Coordinates of C-alpha atoms in Angstrom, one line a residue:
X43 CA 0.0 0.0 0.0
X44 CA 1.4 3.5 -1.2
X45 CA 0.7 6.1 0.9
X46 CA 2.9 9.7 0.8
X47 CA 4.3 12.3 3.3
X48 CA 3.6 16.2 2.4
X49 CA 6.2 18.1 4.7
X50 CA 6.7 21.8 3.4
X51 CA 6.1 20.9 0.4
X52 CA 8.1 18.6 -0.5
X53 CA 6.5 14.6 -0.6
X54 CA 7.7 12.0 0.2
X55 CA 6.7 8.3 -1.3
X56 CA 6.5 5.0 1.2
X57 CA 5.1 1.3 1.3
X58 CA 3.3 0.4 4.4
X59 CA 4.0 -3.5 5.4
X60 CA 1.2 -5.8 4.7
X61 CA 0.2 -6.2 8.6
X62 CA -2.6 -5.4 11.0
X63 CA -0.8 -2.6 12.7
X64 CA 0.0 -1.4 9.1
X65 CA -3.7 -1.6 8.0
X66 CA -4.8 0.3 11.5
X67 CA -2.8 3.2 10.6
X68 CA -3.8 3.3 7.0
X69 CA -7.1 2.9 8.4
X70 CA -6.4 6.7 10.2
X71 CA -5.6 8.4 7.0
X72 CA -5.6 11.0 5.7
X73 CA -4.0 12.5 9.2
X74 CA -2.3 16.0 9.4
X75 CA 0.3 15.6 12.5
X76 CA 2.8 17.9 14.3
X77 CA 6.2 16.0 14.2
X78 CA 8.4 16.5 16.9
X79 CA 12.2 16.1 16.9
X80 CA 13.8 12.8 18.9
X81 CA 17.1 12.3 19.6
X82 CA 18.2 13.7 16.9
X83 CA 17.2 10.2 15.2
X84 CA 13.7 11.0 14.6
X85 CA 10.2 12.4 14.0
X86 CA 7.5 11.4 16.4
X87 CA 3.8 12.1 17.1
X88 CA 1.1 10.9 19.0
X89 CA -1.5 9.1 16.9
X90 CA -5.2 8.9 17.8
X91 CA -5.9 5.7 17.9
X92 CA -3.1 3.1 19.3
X93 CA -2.5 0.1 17.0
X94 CA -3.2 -3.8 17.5
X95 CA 0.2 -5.4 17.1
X96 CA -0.5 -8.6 18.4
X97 CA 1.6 -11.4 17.1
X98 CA 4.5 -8.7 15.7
X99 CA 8.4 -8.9 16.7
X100 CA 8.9 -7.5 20.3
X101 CA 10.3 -4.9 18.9
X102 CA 13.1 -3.8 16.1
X103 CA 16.5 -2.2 14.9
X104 CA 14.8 0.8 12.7
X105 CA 16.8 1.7 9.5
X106 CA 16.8 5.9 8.1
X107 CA 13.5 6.0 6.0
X108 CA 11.6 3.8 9.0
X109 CA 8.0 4.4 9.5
X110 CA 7.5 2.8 13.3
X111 CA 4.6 2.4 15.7
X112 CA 6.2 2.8 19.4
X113 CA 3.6 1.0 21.3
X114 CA 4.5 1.5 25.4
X115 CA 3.2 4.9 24.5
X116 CA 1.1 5.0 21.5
X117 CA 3.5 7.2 19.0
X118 CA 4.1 7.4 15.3
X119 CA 8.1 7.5 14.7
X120 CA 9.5 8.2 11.5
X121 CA 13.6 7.6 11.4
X122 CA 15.4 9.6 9.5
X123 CA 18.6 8.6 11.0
X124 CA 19.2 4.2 12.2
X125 CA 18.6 4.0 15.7
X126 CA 19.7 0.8 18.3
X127 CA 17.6 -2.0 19.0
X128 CA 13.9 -0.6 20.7
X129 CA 11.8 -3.1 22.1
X130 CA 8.0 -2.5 21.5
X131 CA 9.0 -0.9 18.4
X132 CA 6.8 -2.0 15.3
X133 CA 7.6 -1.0 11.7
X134 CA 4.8 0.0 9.6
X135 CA 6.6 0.9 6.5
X136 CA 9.2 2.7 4.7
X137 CA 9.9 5.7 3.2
X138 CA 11.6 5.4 -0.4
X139 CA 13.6 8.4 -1.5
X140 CA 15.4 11.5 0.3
X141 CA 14.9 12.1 3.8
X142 CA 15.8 15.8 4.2
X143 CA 12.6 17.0 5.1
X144 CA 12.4 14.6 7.8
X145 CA 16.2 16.5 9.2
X146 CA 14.6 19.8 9.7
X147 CA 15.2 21.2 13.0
X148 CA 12.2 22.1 14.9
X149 CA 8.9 20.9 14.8
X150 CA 7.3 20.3 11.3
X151 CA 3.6 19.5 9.7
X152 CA 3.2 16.8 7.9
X153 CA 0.2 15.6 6.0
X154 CA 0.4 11.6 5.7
X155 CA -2.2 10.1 2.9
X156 CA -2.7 7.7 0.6
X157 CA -1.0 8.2 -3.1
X158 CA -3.3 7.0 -5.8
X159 CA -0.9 5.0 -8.9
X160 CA -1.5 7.2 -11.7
X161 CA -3.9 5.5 -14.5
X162 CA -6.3 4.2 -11.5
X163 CA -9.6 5.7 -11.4
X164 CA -9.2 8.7 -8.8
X165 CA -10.3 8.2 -5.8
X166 CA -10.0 10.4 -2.8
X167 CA -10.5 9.9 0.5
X168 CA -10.6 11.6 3.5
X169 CA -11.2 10.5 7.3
X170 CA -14.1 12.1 8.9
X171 CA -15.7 12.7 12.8
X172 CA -14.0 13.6 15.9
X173 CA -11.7 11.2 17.6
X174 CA -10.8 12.4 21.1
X175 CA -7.0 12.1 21.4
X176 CA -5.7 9.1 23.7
X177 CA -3.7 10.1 26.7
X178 CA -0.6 12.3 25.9
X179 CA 2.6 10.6 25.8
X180 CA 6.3 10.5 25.8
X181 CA 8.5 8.2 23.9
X182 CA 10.7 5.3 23.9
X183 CA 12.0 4.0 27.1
X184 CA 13.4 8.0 28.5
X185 CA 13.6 7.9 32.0
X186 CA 10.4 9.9 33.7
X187 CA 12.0 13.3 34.4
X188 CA 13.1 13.5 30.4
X189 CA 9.7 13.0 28.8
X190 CA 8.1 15.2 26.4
X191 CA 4.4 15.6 26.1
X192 CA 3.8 15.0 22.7
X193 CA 0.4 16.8 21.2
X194 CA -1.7 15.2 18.3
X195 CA -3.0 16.5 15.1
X196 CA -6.1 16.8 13.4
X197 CA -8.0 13.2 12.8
X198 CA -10.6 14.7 10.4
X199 CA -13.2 11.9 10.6
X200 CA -15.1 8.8 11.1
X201 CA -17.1 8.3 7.7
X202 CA -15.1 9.1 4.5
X203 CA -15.7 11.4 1.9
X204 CA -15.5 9.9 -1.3
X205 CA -15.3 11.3 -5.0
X206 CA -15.1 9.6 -7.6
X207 CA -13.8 11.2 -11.1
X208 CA -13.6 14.4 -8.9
X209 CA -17.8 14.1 -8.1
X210 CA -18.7 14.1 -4.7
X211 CA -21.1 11.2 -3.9
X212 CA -23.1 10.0 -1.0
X213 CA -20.6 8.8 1.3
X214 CA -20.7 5.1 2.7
X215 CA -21.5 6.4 6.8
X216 CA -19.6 5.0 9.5
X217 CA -21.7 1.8 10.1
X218 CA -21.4 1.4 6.4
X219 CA -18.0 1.2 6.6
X220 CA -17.4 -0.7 9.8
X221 CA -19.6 -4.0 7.9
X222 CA -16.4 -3.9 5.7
X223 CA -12.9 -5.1 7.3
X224 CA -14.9 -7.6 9.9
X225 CA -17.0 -9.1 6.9
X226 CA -13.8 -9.7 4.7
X227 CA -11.8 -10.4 7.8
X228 CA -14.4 -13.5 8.6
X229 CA -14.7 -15.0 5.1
X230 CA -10.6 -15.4 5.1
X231 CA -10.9 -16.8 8.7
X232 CA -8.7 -14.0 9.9
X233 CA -9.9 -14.3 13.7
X234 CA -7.2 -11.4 15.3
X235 CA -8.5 -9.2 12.6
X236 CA -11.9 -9.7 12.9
X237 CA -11.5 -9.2 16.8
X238 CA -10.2 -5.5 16.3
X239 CA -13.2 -5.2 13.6
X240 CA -15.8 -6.2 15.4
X241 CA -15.0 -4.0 18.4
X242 CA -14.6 -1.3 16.2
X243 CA -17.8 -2.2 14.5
X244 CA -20.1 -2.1 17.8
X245 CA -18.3 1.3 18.7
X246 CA -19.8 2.6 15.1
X247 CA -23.1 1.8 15.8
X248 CA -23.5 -1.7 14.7
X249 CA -25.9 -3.7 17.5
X250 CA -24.8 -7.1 18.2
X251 CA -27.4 -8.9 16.1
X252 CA -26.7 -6.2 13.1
X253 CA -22.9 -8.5 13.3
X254 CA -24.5 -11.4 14.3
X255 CA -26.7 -11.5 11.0
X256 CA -23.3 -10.6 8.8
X257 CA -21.5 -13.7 10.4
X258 CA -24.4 -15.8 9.9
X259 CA -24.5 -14.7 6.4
X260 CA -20.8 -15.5 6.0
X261 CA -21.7 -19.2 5.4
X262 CA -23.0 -18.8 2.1
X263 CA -20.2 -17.7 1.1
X264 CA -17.2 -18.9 2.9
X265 CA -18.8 -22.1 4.4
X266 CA -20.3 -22.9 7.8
X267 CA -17.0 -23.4 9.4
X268 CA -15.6 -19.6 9.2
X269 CA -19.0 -18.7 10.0
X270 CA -19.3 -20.6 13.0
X271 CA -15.9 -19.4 13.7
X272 CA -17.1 -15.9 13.7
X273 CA -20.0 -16.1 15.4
X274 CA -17.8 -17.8 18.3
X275 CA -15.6 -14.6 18.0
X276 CA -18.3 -12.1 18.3
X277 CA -19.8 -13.8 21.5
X278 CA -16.3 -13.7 22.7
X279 CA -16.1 -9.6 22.2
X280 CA -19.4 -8.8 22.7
X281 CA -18.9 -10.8 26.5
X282 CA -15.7 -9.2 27.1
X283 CA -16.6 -5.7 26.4
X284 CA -19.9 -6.5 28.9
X285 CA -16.8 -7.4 31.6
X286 CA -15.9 -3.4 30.5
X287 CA -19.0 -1.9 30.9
X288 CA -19.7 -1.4 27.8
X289 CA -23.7 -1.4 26.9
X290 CA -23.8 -2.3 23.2
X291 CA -27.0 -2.0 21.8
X292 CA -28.5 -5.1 21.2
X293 CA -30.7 -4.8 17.8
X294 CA -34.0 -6.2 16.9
X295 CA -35.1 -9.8 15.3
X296 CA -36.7 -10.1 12.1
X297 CA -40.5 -7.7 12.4
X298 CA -41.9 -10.9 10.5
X299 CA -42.0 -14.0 9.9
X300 CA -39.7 -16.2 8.0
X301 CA -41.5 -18.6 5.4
X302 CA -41.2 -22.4 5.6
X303 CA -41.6 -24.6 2.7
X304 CA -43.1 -23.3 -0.4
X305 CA -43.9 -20.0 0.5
X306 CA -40.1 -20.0 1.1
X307 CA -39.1 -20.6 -2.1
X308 CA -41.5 -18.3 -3.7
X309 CA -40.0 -15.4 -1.2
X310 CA -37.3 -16.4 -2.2
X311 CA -37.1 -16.0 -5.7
X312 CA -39.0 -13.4 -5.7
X313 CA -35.5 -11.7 -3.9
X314 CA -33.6 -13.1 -6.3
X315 CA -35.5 -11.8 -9.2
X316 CA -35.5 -8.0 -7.8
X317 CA -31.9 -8.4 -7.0
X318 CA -30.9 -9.7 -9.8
X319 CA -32.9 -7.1 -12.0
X320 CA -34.8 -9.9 -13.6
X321 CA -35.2 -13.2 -13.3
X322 CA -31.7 -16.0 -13.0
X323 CA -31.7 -19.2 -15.1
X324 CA -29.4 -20.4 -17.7
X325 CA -27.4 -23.2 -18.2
X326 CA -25.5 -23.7 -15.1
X327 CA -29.1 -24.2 -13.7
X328 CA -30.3 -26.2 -16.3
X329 CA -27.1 -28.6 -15.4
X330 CA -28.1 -28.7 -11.7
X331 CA -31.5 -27.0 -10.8
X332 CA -31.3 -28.0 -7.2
X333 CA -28.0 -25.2 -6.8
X334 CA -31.0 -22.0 -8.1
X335 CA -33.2 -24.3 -5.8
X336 CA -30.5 -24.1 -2.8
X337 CA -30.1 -20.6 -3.4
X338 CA -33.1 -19.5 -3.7
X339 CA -34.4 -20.9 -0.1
X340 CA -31.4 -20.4 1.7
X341 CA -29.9 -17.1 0.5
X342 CA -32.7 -15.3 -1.1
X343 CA -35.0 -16.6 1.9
X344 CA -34.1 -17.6 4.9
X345 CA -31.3 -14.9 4.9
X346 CA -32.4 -12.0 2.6
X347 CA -36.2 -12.4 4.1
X348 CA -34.5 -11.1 7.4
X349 CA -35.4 -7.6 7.6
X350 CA -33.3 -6.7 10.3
X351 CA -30.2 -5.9 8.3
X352 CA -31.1 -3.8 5.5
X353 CA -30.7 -5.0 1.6
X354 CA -27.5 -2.6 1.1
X355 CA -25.5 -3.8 4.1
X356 CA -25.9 -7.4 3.3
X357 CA -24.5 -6.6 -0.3
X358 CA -21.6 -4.3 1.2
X359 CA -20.9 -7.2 3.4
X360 CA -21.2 -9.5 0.5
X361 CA -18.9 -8.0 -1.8
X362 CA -16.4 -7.3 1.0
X363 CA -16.5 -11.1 1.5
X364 CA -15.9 -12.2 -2.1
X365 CA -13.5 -10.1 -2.6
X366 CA -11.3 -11.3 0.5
X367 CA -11.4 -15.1 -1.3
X368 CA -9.5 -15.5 -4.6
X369 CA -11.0 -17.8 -7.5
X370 CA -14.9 -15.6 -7.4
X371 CA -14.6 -12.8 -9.5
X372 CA -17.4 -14.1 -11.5
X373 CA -19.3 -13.9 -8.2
X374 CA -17.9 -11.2 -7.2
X375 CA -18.7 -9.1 -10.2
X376 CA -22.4 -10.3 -10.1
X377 CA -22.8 -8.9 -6.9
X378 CA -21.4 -5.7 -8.0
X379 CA -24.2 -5.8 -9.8
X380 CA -26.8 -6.7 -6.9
X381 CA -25.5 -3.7 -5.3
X382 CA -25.9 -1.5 -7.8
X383 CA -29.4 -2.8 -8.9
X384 CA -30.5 -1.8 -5.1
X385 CA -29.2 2.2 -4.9
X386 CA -25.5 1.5 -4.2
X387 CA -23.5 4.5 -6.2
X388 CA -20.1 3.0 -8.7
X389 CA -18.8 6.0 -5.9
X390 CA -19.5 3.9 -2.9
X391 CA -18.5 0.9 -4.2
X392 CA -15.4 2.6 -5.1
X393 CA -15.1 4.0 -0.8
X394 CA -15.7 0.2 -0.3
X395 CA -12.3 -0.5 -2.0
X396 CA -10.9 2.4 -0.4
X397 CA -11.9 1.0 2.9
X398 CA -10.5 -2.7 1.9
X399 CA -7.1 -1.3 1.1
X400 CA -6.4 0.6 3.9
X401 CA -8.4 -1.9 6.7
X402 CA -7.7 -5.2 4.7
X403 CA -5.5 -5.4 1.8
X404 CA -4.7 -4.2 -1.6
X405 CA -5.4 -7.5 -3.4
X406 CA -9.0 -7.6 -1.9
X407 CA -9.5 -3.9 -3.1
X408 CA -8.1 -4.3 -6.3
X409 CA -10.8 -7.3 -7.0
X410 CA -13.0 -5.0 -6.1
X411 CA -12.0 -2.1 -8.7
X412 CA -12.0 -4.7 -11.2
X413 CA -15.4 -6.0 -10.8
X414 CA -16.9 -2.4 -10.5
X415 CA -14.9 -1.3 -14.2
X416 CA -16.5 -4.5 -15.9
X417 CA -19.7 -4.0 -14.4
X418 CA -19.8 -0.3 -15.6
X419 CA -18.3 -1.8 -18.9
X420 CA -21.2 -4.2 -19.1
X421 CA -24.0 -1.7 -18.1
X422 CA -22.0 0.9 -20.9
X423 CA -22.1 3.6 -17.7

């Protein structure tokens, strides 16, 4: 993931690692951040959010051009000089070029975001909604009486605001968004991902059976294992953050009932048909019938006759599952489609990518921008 540094003008490129604590701080971008001098080694700053690096070295020997996560005390350090051996140091990237800017005396802004590979479709994002800073810190292992206070800059946002071709479009909201990294990170049986997910998702907003329905959906399309896996997880989280005090809304069951037998089928292809735009046969079916039979009662209807998770969530949560599994694109594309047939914008689908690169990874994003370029192709938009 390419992501650049604008200090005084000048920019600096880098490649963030592919890694949880990588994808958290992309996940924080675009940030502007006062950098603070260190040991003559370093810039530093105080993120807002600290990063999950659970299962990373215990710490590092950073290089010059080091981007590092210092996580005793929640700082961003960026070496522009090689330092010794810090323990609880985590690298999240590198810087690739000059490092001049970064030798400045004095304190400096810098505006960290993603850079865009000319030739892609442009997308920009930007972080949204106020995120309180964390407790201030000091760095590295100083001893008490040589600490500095380190202040934070500007996160500008929970939901992002996405264009698309330079055209502002609805933007996918914060809840949106959360269904996105914990529905990819549960088809690919990530489980330490899909823990930091799903807490982040019940602080957005989602209740506990908005999640619960997404894991539950997860079996059509990554098998009953994963989803059972999930589910486990979630009951895990959503336990532990009781232990915390935390009161999590705990959503509503379906307002109606769910079909059985006939009726069920008929439901169900009635949802098929409206989300498909018209109705699904051909020769695949022809070949075996009881496959449109199987989805039609079990996807269509006993999942997508659930109206406690709306239509679009259950396709953003769809697509973000695809794309996290590599062999579907036919699939994937499809549902592309779905969403698009329901009032999802090219532009959100687009932020859904954006939000898969930063919160999962490229080659789940990049699916996803294929699918969306052949499905506009296809529909001659």
């Amino acid at each position: 993931m390419k992501i650049r540094l604008i200090i005084n003008d000048q920019t600096l490129s880098a490649t963030l690692e592919d890694s949880v604590p990588a994808r958290e701080f992309a996940a924080q971008l675009p940030i502007t951040l006062q950098l603070e001098d260190h040991a003559a080694t370093e810039k530093i700053a105080q993120l807002p959010h600290r990063l999950n690096i659970a299962g990373e070295p215990d710490g590092i020997t950073p290089a010059a051009g080091d981007i590092a996560f210092y996580a005793p005390w929640g700082n961003l350090a960026i070496f522009h000089r090689p330092f010794g051996y810090s323990k609880g140091l985590v690298r999240l990237g590198r810087i690739e070029g000059g490092l001049q800017a970064l030798r400045t005396a004095g304190p400096v802004e810098a505006r960290i975001e993603f850079e865009w590979p000319s030739g892609r479709i442009p997308l920009h994002t930007t972080a949204a909604a106020g995120v309180e800073p964390r407790a201030q810190s000091a760095y590295h292992a100083q001893p008490a009486g040589q600490r500095r206070v380190l202040t934070s800059g500007a996160h500008e946002g929970a939901a992002m605001n996405i264009k698309y071709n330079g055209v502002s479009a609805t933007e996918l909201d914060s809840r949106q968004q959360a269904i996105i990294p914990l529905s990819a990170s549960a088809a690919a049986g990530d489980m330490t991902g899909l823990r930091q997910w799903l807490n982040q998702g019940l602080d957005a907003g989602l209740s506990v059976v908005e999640v619960r329905e997404v894991l539950v959906q997860v079996y059509a399309y990554a098998g009953f294992p994963r989803s059972l896996n999930a589910l486990s997880e979630l009951m895990k989280v959503a336990q532990a953050r009781r232990q915390r005090g935390i009161q999590d809304e705990a959503g509503r069951e379906p307002g109606r009932p769910i079909p059985k037998g006939d009726a069920l089928l008929a439901a169900g292809t009635a949802n098929q048909t409206r989300l498909a735009g018209g109705p699904v046969s051909g020769p695949l079916f022809d070949f075996a019938p009881q496959a449109n039979e199987y989805l039609r009662t079990h996807l269509f209807g006993d999942i997508f006759e659930r109206d406690n998770l709306d239509w679009q969530s259950r396709e953003l949560a769809t697509v973000s599952m695809l794309a996290a599994l590599s062999g579907v694109e036919p699939q994937l594309q499809s549902h592309i489609g779905i969403s698009m047939n329901i009032g999802l914008r090219p532009e959100q689908l687009y932020g859904l990518a954006a939000v898969l690169e930063a919160r999962f990874g490229l080659e789940a994003a990049e699916r996803v921008r294929v699918s969306i370029h052949r499905q506009l192709e296809a529909r001659h938009e």
